[in-house]
PDB file of C-alpha atoms in Angstrom:
ATOM      1  CA  MET A 565     159.435  94.541  26.045  1.00 76.00           C
ATOM      2  CA  THR A 566     157.729  97.758  27.220  1.00 83.00           C
ATOM      3  CA  ILE A 567     154.409  98.142  28.968  1.00 82.00           C
ATOM      4  CA  TRP A 568     152.957  99.534  25.713  1.00 84.00           C
ATOM      5  CA  ASP A 569     153.919  96.356  23.824  1.00 84.00           C
ATOM      6  CA  VAL A 570     152.336  94.225  26.550  1.00 83.00           C
ATOM      7  CA  LEU A 571     149.152  96.335  26.463  1.00 84.00           C
ATOM      8  CA  ASP A 572     148.946  95.987  22.658  1.00 84.00           C
ATOM      9  CA  GLU A 573     149.244  92.194  22.940  1.00 84.00           C
ATOM     10  CA  LEU A 574     146.720  92.143  25.770  1.00 82.00           C
ATOM     11  CA  SER A 575     144.158  94.102  23.727  1.00 82.00           C
ATOM     12  CA  GLU A 576     144.333  91.423  21.007  1.00 82.00           C
ATOM     13  CA  SER A 577     144.338  88.411  23.347  1.00 80.00           C
ATOM     14  CA  PRO A 578     141.204  86.498  24.343  1.00 76.00           C
ATOM     15  CA  PRO A 579     139.135  87.802  27.275  1.00 76.00           C
ATOM     16  CA  THR A 580     140.195  84.896  29.488  1.00 76.00           C
ATOM     17  CA  SER A 581     143.947  85.560  29.230  1.00 78.00           C
ATOM     18  CA  SER A 582     145.860  86.490  32.398  1.00 81.00           C
ATOM     19  CA  LEU A 583     146.699  90.088  33.335  1.00 83.00           C
ATOM     20  CA  VAL A 584     149.605  89.135  35.624  1.00 86.00           C
ATOM     21  CA  PRO A 585     152.398  89.756  33.050  1.00 84.00           C
ATOM     22  CA  MET A 586     151.035  93.239  32.388  1.00 85.00           C
ATOM     23  CA  TRP A 587     151.117  94.166  36.086  1.00 87.00           C
ATOM     24  CA  GLU A 588     154.673  92.814  36.447  1.00 87.00           C
ATOM     25  CA  CYS A 589     155.844  94.788  33.406  1.00 88.00           C
ATOM     26  CA  LEU A 590     154.138  97.974  34.660  1.00 87.00           C
ATOM     27  CA  ASP A 591     155.812  97.638  38.080  1.00 88.00           C
ATOM     28  CA  ALA A 592     159.221  97.106  36.478  1.00 88.00           C
ATOM     29  CA  GLU A 593     158.759 100.098  34.137  1.00 87.00           C
ATOM     30  CA  LEU A 594     157.597 102.469  36.869  1.00 88.00           C
ATOM     31  CA  GLU A 595     160.599 101.750  39.134  1.00 90.00           C
ATOM     32  CA  LYS A 596     163.010 103.267  36.572  1.00 88.00           C
ATOM     33  CA  LEU A 597     161.137 106.566  36.193  1.00 88.00           C
ATOM     34  CA  PRO A 598     161.070 109.737  38.321  1.00 91.00           C
ATOM     35  CA  LEU A 599     157.898 110.468  40.302  1.00 90.00           C
ATOM     36  CA  GLU A 600     156.207 112.760  37.746  1.00 92.00           C
ATOM     37  CA  ALA A 601     156.949 110.366  34.868  1.00 90.00           C
ATOM     38  CA  GLN A 602     155.677 107.461  37.001  1.00 89.00           C
ATOM     39  CA  LEU A 603     152.346 109.226  37.545  1.00 91.00           C
ATOM     40  CA  LEU A 604     152.028 110.147  33.849  1.00 92.00           C
ATOM     41  CA  THR A 605     152.972 106.630  32.651  1.00 90.00           C
ATOM     42  CA  ALA A 606     150.691 104.941  35.219  1.00 90.00           C
ATOM     43  CA  ALA A 607     147.772 107.220  34.232  1.00 91.00           C
ATOM     44  CA  LEU A 608     148.174 106.386  30.523  1.00 91.00           C
ATOM     45  CA  ALA A 609     148.631 102.672  31.288  1.00 89.00           C
ATOM     46  CA  PHE A 610     145.559 102.605  33.577  1.00 90.00           C
ATOM     47  CA  SER A 611     143.503 104.321  30.884  1.00 91.00           C
ATOM     48  CA  GLN A 612     144.482 101.664  28.338  1.00 88.00           C
ATOM     49  CA  ILE A 613     143.953  98.882  30.911  1.00 88.00           C
ATOM     50  CA  ALA A 614     140.454 100.243  31.625  1.00 89.00           C
ATOM     51  CA  ASP A 615     139.658 100.224  27.868  1.00 88.00           C
ATOM     52  CA  ILE A 616     140.903  96.624  27.575  1.00 86.00           C
ATOM     53  CA  LEU A 617     138.852  95.518  30.593  1.00 86.00           C
ATOM     54  CA  LYS A 618     135.789  97.329  29.232  1.00 88.00           C
ATOM     55  CA  SER A 619     136.042  95.572  25.845  1.00 86.00           C
ATOM     56  CA  ARG A 620     136.554  92.203  27.602  1.00 84.00           C
ATOM     57  CA  ALA A 621     133.504  92.813  29.784  1.00 85.00           C
ATOM     58  CA  GLU A 622     131.405  93.717  26.738  1.00 85.00           C
ATOM     59  CA  VAL A 623     132.418  90.477  25.006  1.00 81.00           C
ATOM     60  CA  LEU A 624     131.623  88.391  28.079  1.00 78.00           C
ATOM     61  CA  LEU A 625     128.320  90.187  28.710  1.00 81.00           C
ATOM     62  CA  GLN A 626     127.321  89.824  25.054  1.00 78.00           C
ATOM     63  CA  ASP A 627     127.909  86.073  25.292  1.00 71.00           C
ATOM     64  CA  THR A 628     125.663  86.013  28.386  1.00 73.00           C
ATOM     65  CA  ARG A 629     122.958  88.093  26.673  1.00 74.00           C
ATOM     66  CA  ASP A 630     123.087  85.859  23.591  1.00 69.00           C
ATOM     67  CA  GLY A 631     122.867  82.717  25.698  1.00 68.00           C
ATOM     68  CA  ASN A 632     119.792  83.996  27.571  1.00 72.00           C
ATOM     69  CA  SER A 633     118.051  85.547  24.568  1.00 71.00           C
ATOM     70  CA  LEU A 634     114.629  84.168  23.654  1.00 76.00           C
ATOM     71  CA  LEU A 635     115.711  84.231  20.002  1.00 75.00           C
ATOM     72  CA  GLY A 636     118.892  82.301  20.758  1.00 69.00           C
ATOM     73  CA  PRO A 637     122.474  83.361  20.189  1.00 65.00           C
ATOM     74  CA  ILE A 638     123.287  85.650  17.303  1.00 68.00           C
ATOM     75  CA  VAL A 639     126.012  84.058  15.244  1.00 69.00           C
ATOM     76  CA  SER A 640     127.982  85.754  12.515  1.00 72.00           C
ATOM     77  CA  THR A 641     127.650  84.170   9.089  1.00 73.00           C
ATOM     78  CA  ASP A 642     131.446  84.231   8.790  1.00 74.00           C
ATOM     79  CA  LEU A 643     131.550  81.519  11.446  1.00 72.00           C
ATOM     80  CA  PHE A 644     130.015  79.024   9.018  1.00 71.00           C
ATOM     81  CA  ALA A 645     132.087  79.987   5.967  1.00 72.00           C
ATOM     82  CA  GLY A 646     133.412  76.798   4.422  1.00 71.00           C
ATOM     83  CA  LEU A 647     131.210  74.601   6.641  1.00 74.00           C
ATOM     84  CA  VAL A 648     127.799  75.107   5.060  1.00 72.00           C
ATOM     85  CA  ARG A 649     126.994  74.085   1.502  1.00 70.00           C
ATOM     86  CA  THR A 650     124.680  76.584  -0.130  1.00 72.00           C
ATOM     87  CA  THR A 651     124.263  74.963  -3.555  1.00 77.00           C
ATOM     88  CA  MET A 652     124.473  71.430  -4.795  1.00 79.00           C
ATOM     89  CA  HIS A 653     124.101  69.673  -8.141  1.00 80.00           C
ATOM     90  CA  LEU A 654     123.340  65.982  -8.208  1.00 83.00           C
ATOM     91  CA  ASP A 655     123.409  64.201 -11.565  1.00 85.00           C
ATOM     92  CA  LEU A 656     121.240  61.060 -11.483  1.00 84.00           C
ATOM     93  CA  ASP A 657     121.191  60.443 -15.232  1.00 84.00           C
ATOM     94  CA  ASP A 658     123.373  57.340 -14.865  1.00 85.00           C
ATOM     95  CA  LEU A 659     120.862  55.811 -12.431  1.00 85.00           C
ATOM     96  CA  ILE A 660     117.816  56.169 -14.682  1.00 86.00           C
ATOM     97  CA  GLU A 661     117.068  53.226 -16.967  1.00 85.00           C
ATOM     98  CA  PRO A 662     116.609  54.111 -20.618  1.00 84.00           C
ATOM     99  CA  GLN A 663     112.996  54.219 -21.666  1.00 83.00           C
ATOM    100  CA  THR A 664     111.964  51.124 -23.594  1.00 83.00           C
ATOM    101  CA  PRO A 665     109.828  51.800 -26.650  1.00 81.00           C
ATOM    102  CA  GLN A 666     106.280  50.513 -26.413  1.00 76.00           C
ATOM    103  CA  THR A 667     105.303  47.844 -28.878  1.00 77.00           C
ATOM    104  CA  PHE A 668     101.715  47.058 -29.741  1.00 72.00           C
ATOM    105  CA  LYS A 669     100.472  43.780 -31.092  1.00 72.00           C
ATOM    106  CA  PRO A 670      98.597  44.009 -34.374  1.00 69.00           C
ATOM    107  CA  HIS A 671      94.854  44.021 -33.983  1.00 67.00           C
ATOM    108  CA  GLY A 672      93.179  40.929 -35.397  1.00 66.00           C
ATOM    109  CA  PRO A 673      89.726  40.792 -36.999  1.00 67.00           C
ATOM    110  CA  HIS A 674      86.624  40.609 -34.827  1.00 62.00           C
ATOM    111  CA  GLN A 675      84.654  37.386 -34.766  1.00 64.00           C
ATOM    112  CA  PHE A 676      80.998  38.363 -34.916  1.00 57.00           C
ATOM    113  CA  SER A 677      78.218  35.810 -34.561  1.00 60.00           C
ATOM    114  CA  SER A 678      76.309  37.082 -37.583  1.00 60.00           C
ATOM    115  CA  PRO A 679      77.982  36.676 -40.980  1.00 59.00           C
ATOM    116  CA  THR A 680      78.853  39.899 -42.753  1.00 57.00           C
ATOM    117  CA  GLU A 681      79.835  40.651 -46.289  1.00 63.00           C
ATOM    118  CA  LEU A 682      82.927  42.703 -47.084  1.00 63.00           C
ATOM    119  CA  GLY A 683      81.911  46.341 -46.942  1.00 63.00           C
ATOM    120  CA  ASP A 684      78.874  45.661 -44.758  1.00 64.00           C
ATOM    121  CA  SER A 685      78.777  47.776 -41.644  1.00 65.00           C
ATOM    122  CA  VAL A 686      77.877  46.242 -38.315  1.00 66.00           C
ATOM    123  CA  ALA A 687      76.846  49.624 -36.994  1.00 74.00           C
ATOM    124  CA  ALA A 688      73.260  50.654 -37.564  1.00 76.00           C
ATOM    125  CA  PRO A 689      70.864  53.087 -35.975  1.00 83.00           C
ATOM    126  CA  VAL A 690      68.759  51.560 -33.234  1.00 83.00           C
ATOM    127  CA  GLU A 691      65.516  52.916 -31.893  1.00 88.00           C
ATOM    128  CA  LYS A 692      65.589  54.292 -28.383  1.00 88.00           C
ATOM    129  CA  ALA A 693      62.816  51.967 -27.233  1.00 88.00           C
ATOM    130  CA  ASN A 694      64.801  48.931 -28.435  1.00 85.00           C
ATOM    131  CA  VAL A 695      67.915  50.054 -26.536  1.00 80.00           C
ATOM    132  CA  LEU A 696      65.916  50.593 -23.343  1.00 81.00           C
ATOM    133  CA  ALA A 697      64.276  47.201 -23.727  1.00 81.00           C
ATOM    134  CA  MET A 698      67.689  45.595 -24.229  1.00 77.00           C
ATOM    135  CA  LEU A 699      69.022  47.305 -21.085  1.00 76.00           C
ATOM    136  CA  ASP A 700      66.044  46.126 -19.059  1.00 75.00           C
ATOM    137  CA  GLU A 701      66.982  42.553 -19.902  1.00 72.00           C
ATOM    138  CA  VAL A 702      70.538  43.008 -18.520  1.00 70.00           C
ATOM    139  CA  THR A 703      70.474  41.698 -14.969  1.00 70.00           C
ATOM    140  CA  THR A 704      73.527  39.469 -14.601  1.00 75.00           C
ATOM    141  CA  LEU A 705      77.209  39.557 -15.442  1.00 74.00           C
ATOM    142  CA  GLU A 706      76.573  36.958 -18.125  1.00 75.00           C
ATOM    143  CA  ASP A 707      74.052  39.320 -19.756  1.00 71.00           C
ATOM    144  CA  VAL A 708      76.739  42.049 -19.850  1.00 68.00           C
ATOM    145  CA  ARG A 709      79.138  39.616 -21.516  1.00 68.00           C
ATOM    146  CA  ASN A 710      76.488  38.752 -24.096  1.00 70.00           C
ATOM    147  CA  LEU A 711      76.143  42.481 -24.863  1.00 66.00           C
ATOM    148  CA  ALA A 712      79.840  42.602 -25.676  1.00 62.00           C
ATOM    149  CA  SER A 713      79.144  40.135 -28.491  1.00 63.00           C
ATOM    150  CA  ASP A 714      81.897  37.689 -29.280  1.00 62.00           C
ATOM    151  CA  GLU A 715      84.724  39.863 -27.948  1.00 66.00           C
ATOM    152  CA  ASP A 716      87.071  38.304 -25.438  1.00 71.00           C
ATOM    153  CA  VAL A 717      86.641  40.637 -22.466  1.00 67.00           C
ATOM    154  CA  GLN A 718      89.234  38.780 -20.370  1.00 79.00           C
ATOM    155  CA  LYS A 719      91.790  39.217 -23.151  1.00 79.00           C
ATOM    156  CA  TRP A 720      91.119  42.958 -23.261  1.00 74.00           C
ATOM    157  CA  GLN A 721      91.402  43.220 -19.488  1.00 80.00           C
ATOM    158  CA  SER A 722      94.720  41.396 -19.391  1.00 83.00           C
ATOM    159  CA  ALA A 723      96.066  43.503 -22.291  1.00 76.00           C
TER     160      ALA A 723
END
């Protein structure tokens, strides 16, 4: 494995990986070369090593900047791919009881205290003075019940 292969692997490795194998490989490679080739190879290797160290430093400094940012760390959305659900459909139709149809009891005839003939109306115009006089007499709950005629108020309330 040449120094160039080691440098390629090192550029793709995490920033915390060790540089020791690269130095050992560079030393072994330089021993085989003449002086001019050693200087040329070392210069090219040092240039690539400096680029690798620069990119590692940028990654580490960015992590520090993100950790100390007032807005918090900036996280790529790709990090959450597959972990975050963006849409959901929940079918609750099986949990809802079917609506029961309303049934009404048939309305029976009213029982009025005064006898009426078929076709006679119980509604009639009343003078305003008579209505006001009738309202003046209403002072108790029993009076209100008497106004309701013979209707069963309790039955209507419970219905």
